[in-house]
GROMACS .gro file of C-alpha atoms in nm:
model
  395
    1UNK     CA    1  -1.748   8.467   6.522
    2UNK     CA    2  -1.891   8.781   6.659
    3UNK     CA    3  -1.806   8.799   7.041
    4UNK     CA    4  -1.488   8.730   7.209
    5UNK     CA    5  -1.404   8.568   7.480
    6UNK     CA    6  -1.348   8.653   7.824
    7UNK     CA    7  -1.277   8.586   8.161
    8UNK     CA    8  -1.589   8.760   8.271
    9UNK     CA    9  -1.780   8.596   7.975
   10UNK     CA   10  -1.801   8.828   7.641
   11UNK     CA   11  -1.570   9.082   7.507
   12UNK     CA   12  -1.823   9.355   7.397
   13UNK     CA   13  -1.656   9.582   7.051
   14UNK     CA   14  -1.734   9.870   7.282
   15UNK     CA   15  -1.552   9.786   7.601
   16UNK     CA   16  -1.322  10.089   7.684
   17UNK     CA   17  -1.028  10.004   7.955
   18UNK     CA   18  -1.047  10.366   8.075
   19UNK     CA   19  -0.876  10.685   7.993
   20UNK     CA   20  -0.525  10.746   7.991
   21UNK     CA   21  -0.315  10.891   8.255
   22UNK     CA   22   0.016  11.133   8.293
   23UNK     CA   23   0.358  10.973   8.403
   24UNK     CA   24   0.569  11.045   8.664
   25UNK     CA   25   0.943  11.033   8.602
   26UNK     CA   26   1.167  10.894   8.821
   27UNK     CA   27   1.522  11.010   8.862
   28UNK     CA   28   1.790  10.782   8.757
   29UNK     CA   29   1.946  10.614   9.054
   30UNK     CA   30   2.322  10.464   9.110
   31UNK     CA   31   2.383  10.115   9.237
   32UNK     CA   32   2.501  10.327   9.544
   33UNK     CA   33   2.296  10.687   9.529
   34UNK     CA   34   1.943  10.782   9.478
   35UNK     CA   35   1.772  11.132   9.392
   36UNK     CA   36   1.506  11.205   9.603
   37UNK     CA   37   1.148  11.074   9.432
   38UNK     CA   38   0.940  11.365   9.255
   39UNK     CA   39   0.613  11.368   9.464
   40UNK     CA   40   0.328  11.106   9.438
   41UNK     CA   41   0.008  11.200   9.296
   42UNK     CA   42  -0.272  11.015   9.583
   43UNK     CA   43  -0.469  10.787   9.438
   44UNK     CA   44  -0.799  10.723   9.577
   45UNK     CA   45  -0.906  10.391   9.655
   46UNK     CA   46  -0.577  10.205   9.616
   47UNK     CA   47  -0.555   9.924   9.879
   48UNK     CA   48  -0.366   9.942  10.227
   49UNK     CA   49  -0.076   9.746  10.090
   50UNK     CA   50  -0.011   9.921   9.777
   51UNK     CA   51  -0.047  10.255   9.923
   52UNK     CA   52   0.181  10.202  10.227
   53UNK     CA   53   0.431  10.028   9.968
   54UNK     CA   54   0.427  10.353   9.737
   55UNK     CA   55   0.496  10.531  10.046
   56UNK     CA   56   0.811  10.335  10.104
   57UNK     CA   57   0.963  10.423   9.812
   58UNK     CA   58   0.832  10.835   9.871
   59UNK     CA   59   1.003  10.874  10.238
   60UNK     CA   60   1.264  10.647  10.166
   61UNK     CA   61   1.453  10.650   9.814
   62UNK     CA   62   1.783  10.522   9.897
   63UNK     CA   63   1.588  10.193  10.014
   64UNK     CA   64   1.612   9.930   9.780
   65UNK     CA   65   1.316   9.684   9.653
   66UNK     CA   66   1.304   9.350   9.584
   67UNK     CA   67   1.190   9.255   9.221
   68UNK     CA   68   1.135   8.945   9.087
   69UNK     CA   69   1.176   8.890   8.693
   70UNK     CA   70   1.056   8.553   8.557
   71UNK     CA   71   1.224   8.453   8.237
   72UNK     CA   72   1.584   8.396   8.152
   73UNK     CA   73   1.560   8.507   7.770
   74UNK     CA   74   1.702   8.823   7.618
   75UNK     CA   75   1.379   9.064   7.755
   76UNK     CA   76   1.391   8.898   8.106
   77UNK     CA   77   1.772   8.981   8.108
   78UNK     CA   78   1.712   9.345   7.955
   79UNK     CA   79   1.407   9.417   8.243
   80UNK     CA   80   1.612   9.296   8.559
   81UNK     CA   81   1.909   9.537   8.428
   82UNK     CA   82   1.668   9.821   8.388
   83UNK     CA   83   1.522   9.753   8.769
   84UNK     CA   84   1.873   9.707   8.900
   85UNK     CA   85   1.967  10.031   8.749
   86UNK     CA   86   1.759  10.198   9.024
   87UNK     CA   87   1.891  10.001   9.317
   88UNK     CA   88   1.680   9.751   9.339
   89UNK     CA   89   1.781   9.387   9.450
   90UNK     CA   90   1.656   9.133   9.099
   91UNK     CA   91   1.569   8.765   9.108
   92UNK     CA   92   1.575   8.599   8.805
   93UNK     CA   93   1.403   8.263   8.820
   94UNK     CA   94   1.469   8.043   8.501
   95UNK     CA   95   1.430   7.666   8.479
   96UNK     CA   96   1.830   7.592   8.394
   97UNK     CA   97   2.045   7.568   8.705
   98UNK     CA   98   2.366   7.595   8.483
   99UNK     CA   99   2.248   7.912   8.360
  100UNK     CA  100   2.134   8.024   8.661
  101UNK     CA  101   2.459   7.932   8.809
  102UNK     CA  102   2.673   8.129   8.572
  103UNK     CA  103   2.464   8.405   8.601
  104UNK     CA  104   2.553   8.385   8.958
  105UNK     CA  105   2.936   8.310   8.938
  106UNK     CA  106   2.987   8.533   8.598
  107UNK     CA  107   2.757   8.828   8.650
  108UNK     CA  108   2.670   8.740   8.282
  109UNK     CA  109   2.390   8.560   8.094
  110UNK     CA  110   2.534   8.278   7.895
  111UNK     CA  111   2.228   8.248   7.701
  112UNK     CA  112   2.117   8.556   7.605
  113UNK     CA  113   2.298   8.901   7.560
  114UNK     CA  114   2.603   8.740   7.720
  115UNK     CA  115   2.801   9.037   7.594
  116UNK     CA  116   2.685   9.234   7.820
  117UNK     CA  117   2.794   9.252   8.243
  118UNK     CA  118   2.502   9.210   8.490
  119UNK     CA  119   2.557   9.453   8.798
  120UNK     CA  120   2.581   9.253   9.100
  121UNK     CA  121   2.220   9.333   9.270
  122UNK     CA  122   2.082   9.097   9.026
  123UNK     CA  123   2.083   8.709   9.117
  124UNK     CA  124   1.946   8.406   8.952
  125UNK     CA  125   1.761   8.106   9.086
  126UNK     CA  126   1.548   7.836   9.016
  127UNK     CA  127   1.348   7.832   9.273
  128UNK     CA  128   1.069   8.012   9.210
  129UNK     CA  129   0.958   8.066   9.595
  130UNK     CA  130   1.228   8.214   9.703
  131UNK     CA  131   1.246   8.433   9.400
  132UNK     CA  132   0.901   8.562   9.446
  133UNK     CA  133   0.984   8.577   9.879
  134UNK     CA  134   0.912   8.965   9.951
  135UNK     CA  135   0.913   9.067   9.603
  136UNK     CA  136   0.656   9.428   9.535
  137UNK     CA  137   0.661   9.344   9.187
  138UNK     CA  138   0.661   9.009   8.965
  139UNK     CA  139   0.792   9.074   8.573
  140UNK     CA  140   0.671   8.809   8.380
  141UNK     CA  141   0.909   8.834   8.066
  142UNK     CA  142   0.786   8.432   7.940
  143UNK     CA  143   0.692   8.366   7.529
  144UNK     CA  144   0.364   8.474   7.509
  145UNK     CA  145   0.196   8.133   7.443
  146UNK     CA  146   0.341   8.020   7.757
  147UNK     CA  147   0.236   8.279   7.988
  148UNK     CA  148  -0.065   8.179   8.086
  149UNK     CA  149   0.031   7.785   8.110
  150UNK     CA  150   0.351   7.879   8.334
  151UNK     CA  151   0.100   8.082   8.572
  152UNK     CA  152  -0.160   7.791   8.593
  153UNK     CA  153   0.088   7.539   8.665
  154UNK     CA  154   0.286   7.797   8.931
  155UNK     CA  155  -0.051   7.974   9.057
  156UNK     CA  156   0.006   7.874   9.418
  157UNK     CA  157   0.345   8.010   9.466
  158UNK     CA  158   0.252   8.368   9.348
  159UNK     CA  159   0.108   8.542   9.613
  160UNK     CA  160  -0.176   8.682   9.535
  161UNK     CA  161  -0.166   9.022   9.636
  162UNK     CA  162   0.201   9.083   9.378
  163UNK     CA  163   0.132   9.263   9.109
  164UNK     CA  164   0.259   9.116   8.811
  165UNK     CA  165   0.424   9.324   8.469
  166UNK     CA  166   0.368   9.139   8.184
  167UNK     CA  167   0.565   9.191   7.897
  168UNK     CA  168   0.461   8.987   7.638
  169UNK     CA  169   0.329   9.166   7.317
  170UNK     CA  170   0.046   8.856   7.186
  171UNK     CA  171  -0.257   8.730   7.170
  172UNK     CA  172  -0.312   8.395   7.320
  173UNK     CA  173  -0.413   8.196   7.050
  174UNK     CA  174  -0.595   7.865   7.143
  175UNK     CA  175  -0.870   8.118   7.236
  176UNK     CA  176  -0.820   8.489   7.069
  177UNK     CA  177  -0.813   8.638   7.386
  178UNK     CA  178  -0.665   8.915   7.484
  179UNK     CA  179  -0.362   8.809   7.736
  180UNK     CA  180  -0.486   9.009   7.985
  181UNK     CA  181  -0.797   8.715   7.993
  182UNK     CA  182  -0.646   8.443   7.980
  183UNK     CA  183  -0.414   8.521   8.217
  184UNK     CA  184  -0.728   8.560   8.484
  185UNK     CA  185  -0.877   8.270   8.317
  186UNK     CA  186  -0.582   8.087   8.431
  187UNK     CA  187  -0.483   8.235   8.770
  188UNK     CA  188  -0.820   8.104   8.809
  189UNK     CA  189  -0.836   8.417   9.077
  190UNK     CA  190  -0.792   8.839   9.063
  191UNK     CA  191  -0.436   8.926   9.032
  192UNK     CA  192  -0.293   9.285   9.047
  193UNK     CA  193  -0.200   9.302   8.713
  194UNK     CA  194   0.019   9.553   8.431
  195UNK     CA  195   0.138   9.554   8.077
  196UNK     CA  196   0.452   9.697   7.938
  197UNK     CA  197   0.495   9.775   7.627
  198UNK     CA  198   0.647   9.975   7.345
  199UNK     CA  199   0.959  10.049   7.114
  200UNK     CA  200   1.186   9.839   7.275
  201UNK     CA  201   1.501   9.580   7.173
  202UNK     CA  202   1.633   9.386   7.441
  203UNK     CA  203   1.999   9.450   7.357
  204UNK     CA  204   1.956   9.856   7.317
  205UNK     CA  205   1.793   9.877   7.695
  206UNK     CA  206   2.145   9.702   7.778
  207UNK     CA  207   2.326   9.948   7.600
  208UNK     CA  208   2.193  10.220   7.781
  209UNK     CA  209   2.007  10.357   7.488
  210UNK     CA  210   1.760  10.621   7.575
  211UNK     CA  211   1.478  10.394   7.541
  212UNK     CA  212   1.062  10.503   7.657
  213UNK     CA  213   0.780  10.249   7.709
  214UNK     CA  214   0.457  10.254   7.830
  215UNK     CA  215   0.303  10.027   8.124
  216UNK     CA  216  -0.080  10.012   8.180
  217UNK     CA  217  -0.310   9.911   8.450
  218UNK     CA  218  -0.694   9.926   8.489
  219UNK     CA  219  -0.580  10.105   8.865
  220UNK     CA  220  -0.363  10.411   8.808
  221UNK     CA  221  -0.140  10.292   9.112
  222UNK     CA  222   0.016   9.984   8.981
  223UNK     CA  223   0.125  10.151   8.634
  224UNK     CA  224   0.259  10.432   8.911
  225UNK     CA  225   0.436  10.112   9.111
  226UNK     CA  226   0.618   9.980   8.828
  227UNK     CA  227   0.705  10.312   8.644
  228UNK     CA  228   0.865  10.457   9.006
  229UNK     CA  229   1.065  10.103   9.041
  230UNK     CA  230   1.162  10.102   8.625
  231UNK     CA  231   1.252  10.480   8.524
  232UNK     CA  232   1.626  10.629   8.532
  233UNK     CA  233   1.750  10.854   8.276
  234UNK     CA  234   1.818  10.554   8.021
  235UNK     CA  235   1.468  10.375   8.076
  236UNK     CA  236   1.113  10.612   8.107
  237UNK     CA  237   0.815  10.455   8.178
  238UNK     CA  238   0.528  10.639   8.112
  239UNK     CA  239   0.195  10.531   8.236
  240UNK     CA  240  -0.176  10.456   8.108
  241UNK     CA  241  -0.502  10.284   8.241
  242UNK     CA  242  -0.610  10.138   7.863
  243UNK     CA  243  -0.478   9.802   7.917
  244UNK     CA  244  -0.697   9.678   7.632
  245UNK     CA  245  -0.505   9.972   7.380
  246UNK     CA  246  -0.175   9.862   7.505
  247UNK     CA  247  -0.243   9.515   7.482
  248UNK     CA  248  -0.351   9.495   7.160
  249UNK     CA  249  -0.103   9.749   6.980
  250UNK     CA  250   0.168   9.578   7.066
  251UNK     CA  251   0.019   9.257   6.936
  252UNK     CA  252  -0.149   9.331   6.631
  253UNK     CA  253   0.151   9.529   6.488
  254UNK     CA  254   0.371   9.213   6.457
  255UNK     CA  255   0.144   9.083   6.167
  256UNK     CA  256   0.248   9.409   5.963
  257UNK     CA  257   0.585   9.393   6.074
  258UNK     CA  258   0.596   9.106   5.920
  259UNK     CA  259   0.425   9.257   5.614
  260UNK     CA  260   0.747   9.566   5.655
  261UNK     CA  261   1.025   9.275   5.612
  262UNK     CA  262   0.813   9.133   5.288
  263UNK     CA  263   0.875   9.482   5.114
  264UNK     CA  264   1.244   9.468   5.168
  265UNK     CA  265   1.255   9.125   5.102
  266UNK     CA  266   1.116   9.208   4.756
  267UNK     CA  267   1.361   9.481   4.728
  268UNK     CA  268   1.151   9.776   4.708
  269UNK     CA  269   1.246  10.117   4.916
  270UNK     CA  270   1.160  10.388   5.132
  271UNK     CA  271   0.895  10.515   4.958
  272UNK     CA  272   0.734  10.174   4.947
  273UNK     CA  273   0.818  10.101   5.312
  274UNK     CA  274   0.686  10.472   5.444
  275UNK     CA  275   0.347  10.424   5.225
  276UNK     CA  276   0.305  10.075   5.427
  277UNK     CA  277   0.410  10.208   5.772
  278UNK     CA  278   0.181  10.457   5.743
  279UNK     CA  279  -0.121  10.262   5.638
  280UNK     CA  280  -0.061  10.010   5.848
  281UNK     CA  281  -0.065  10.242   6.174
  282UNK     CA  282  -0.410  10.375   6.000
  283UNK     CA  283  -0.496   9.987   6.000
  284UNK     CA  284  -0.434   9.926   6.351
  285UNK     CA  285  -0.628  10.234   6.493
  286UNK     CA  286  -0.923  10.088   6.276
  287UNK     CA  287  -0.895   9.809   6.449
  288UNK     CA  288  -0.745   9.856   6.821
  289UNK     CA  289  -1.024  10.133   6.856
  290UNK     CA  290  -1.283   9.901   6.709
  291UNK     CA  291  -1.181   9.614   6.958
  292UNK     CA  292  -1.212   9.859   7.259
  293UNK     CA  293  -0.866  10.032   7.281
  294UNK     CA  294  -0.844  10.420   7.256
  295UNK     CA  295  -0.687  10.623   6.946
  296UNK     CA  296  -0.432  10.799   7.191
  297UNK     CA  297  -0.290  10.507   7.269
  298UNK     CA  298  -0.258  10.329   6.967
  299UNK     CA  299  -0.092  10.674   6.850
  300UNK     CA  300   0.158  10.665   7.123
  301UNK     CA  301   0.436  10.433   7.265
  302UNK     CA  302   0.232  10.109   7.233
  303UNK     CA  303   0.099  10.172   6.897
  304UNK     CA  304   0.259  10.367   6.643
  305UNK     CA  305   0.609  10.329   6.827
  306UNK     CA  306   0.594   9.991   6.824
  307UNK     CA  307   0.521   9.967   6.484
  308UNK     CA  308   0.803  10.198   6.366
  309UNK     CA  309   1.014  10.013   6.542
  310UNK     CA  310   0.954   9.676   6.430
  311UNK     CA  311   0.874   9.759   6.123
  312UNK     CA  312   1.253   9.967   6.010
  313UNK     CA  313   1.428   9.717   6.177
  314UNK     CA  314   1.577   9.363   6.129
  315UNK     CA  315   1.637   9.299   6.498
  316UNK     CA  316   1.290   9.227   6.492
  317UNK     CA  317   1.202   8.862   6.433
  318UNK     CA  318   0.842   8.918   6.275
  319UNK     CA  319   1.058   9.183   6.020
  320UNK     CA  320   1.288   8.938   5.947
  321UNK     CA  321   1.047   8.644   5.888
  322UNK     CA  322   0.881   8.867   5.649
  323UNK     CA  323   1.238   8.868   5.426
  324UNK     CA  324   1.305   8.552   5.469
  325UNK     CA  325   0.933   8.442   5.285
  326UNK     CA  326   0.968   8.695   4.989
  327UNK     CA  327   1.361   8.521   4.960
  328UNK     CA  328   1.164   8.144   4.903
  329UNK     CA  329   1.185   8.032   5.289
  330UNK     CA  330   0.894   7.797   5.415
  331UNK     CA  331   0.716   7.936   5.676
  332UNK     CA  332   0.784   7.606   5.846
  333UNK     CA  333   1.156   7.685   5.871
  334UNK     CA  334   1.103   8.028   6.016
  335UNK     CA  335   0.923   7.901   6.224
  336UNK     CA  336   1.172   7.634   6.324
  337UNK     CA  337   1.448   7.875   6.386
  338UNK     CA  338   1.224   8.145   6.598
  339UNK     CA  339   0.890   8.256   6.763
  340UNK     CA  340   0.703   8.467   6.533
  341UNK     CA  341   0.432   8.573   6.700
  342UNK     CA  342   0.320   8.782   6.369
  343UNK     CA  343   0.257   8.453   6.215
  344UNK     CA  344  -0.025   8.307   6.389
  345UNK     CA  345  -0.156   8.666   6.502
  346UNK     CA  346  -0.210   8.756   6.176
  347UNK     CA  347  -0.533   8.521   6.151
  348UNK     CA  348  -0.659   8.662   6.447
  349UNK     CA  349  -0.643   8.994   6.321
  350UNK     CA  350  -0.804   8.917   6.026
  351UNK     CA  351  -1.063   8.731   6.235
  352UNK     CA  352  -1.091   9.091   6.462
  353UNK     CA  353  -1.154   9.273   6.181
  354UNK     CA  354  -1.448   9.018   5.975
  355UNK     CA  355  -1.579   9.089   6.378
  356UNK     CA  356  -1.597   9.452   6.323
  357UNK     CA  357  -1.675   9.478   5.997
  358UNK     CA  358  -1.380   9.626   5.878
  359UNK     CA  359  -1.154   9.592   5.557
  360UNK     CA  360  -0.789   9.630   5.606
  361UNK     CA  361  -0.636   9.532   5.340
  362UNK     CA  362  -0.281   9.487   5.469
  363UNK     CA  363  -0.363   9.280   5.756
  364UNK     CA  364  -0.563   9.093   5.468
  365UNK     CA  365  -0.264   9.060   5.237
  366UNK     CA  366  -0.015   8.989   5.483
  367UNK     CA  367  -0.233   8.660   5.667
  368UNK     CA  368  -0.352   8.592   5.279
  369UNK     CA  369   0.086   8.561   5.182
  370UNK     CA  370   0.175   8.387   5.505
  371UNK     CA  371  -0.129   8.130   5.440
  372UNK     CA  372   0.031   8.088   5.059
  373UNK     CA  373  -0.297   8.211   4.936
  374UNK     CA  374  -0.212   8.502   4.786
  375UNK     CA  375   0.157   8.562   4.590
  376UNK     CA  376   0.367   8.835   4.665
  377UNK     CA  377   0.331   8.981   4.308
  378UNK     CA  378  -0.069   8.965   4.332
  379UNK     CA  379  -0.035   9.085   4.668
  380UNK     CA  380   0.142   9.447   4.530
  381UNK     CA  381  -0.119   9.445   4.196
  382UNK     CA  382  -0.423   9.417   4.502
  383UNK     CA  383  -0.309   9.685   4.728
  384UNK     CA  384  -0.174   9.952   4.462
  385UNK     CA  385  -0.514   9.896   4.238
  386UNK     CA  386  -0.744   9.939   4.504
  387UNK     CA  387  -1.050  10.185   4.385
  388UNK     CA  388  -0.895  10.510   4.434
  389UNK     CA  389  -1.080  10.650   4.774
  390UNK     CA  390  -0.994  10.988   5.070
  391UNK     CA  391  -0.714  10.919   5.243
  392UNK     CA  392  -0.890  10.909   5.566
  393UNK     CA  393  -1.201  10.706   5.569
  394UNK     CA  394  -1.409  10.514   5.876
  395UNK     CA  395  -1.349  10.146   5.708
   0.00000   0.00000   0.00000
């Protein structure tokens, strides 16, 4: 395997998704109040409708949007709080009426962080038409794996013209595309198009936790469209035109996030856990760079924070699955009881790197445990009696 595929045919190593660019924060504003918007940076080129829609929200703060976020799960729950934060009037579509119902009635997800109140500019529906009726901006907050399925089989509702935020942090796997592909692939059609990522729990956004992420766009203005509509002093978005960085630093960390929960799970400490997160963010800028993505960005929100978050804490499913494994659970149950995505991306990466030419001997070890082809105890001898080398070399 030495190409990847694409929507526009093959996936060149040196394929660059453009430089990065400065956010713009947006005052927090009250389900009643807003602070005036800092000024908007022009951006050349941008089409009639985006342009006059950014000017909307410049002359006219106080007017609220109307967002649509599809997905009823924890994220989808934590991304229509953060837009309703600002003002903005949230559709939820989700395939349960009874949940979408309660929503409704309750002002609370029964579901998913049902702890937590919903303020009352965000409704629920299941129909997806009128959910997407006058929305500016789509949020597709689906599994990963589903994504691109969901948007085949609902193409023809989704006007064309919406820009959608994805925020799933994958690969899709039946190919080893980047999402951002197969997405196109299956739209069957260009689609205005962003990707959110970074350090980011569901149930610490509804908290109100100061929380930053990072949303990129191959055009400037659509990262500028969702970070003006997202940002308040609880939620900054920052923004960045390497979708292929973002992309694939939030996907290729879960593999060693999965490799972070293995060294608790065997019981070992910080030291241990600070020599891993640390090699394992040298791993990924091997590899993100090497697949097209830029160092800066694998160093910033979508990278490095990520990693540090997923890989310090259990909230994270592909930390916890790593545990579980070193305490004698079958992949096949973890698998049962949650999505993974560190599981099946962990090939992949491995796959990336044999592309590149490059070692990494984490992602190695982790896909080598998680395949039961290599045992844990091997696995520690391996990495820790490695031919002594610089600390920083270019493989």
């Amino acid at each position: 395997m030495g190409k990847l595929l694409t929507s526009t045919g093959t996936f060149t190593l040196g394929a660059v998704a453009g430089g990065l660019a400065a956010g713009v924060f947006l005052a927090r504003r009250s389900r009643s109040t807003a602070e005036p918007l800092p000024e908007l940076e022009r951006v050349p080129h941008a089409p009639t409708d985006m342009r006059s829609i950014l000017e909307i929200m410049e002359a006219n703060p106080s007017d609220s949007q109307r967002v649509c976020v599809v997905g009823g799960g924890a994220f989808g729950t934590s991304m229509a709080y953060a837009a309703s934060r600002n003002g903005h009037r949230v559709t939820m579509w989700m395939r349960d009426p009874e949940q979408a119902a309660a929503i409704n009635a309750s002002h609370r997800n029964p579901k998913k962080l049902s702890e937590y109140e919903l303020p009352t500019n965000i409704s629920a529906t299941t129909d997806l038409a009128s959910a997407v009726a006058g929305a500016v901006l789509i949020i597709l907050a689906l599994p990963c794996q589903m994504t691109p399925a969901w948007l085949a089989a609902h193409r023809d509702m989704i006007p064309p013209t919406t820009p959608l935020c994805v925020t799933s942090k994958g690969l899709y796997l039946p190919t080893k595309q980047l999402l951002s592909d197969a997405i196109t692939d299956s739209l069957g059609r260009s689609q205005p198009l962003v990707f959110l990522s970074g350090p980011s729990f569901a149930a610490e956004i509804m908290q109100d936790f100061p929380t930053a992420v990072v949303v990129a766009g191959r055009e400037l203005y659509l990262a500028v469209l969702v970070q003006r509509i997202m940002s308040n002093l609880h939620f900054r978005v920052y923004t960045s035109q390497d979708v292929i960085g973002v992309q694939l630093g939030g996907a290729l960390k879960n593999p060693l996030a999965v490799g972070a929960g293995m060294i608790s799970g065997l019981g070992f400490g910080v030291n241990t856990l600070s020599a891993a997160v640390t090699r394992s963010a040298a791993e990924l800028t091997l590899l993100c760079t090497a697949m097209g993505g830029k160092a800066e960005t694998i160093a910033g929100l979508a990278g490095f924070g990520d990693l540090m978050l997923t890989c310090t804490s259990s909230q994270s499913r592909n930390n916890r699955c790593g545990a579980r494994l070193m305490k004698g659970d079958k992949i096949e149950d973890i698998l049962q009881d949650m999505t993974v995505e560190g599981v099946p991306t962990s090939a992949v990466a491995v796959a990336y790197g044999d592309m590149c030419g490059l070692d990494l001997p984490i992602f190695r070890t982790v896909s080598a445990i998680i395949a039961g082809e290599m045992a844990p105890e091997a696995a520690v001898q391996y990495l820790m009696g490695r031919p002594l080398r610089p600390e920083h070399c270019a493989k």
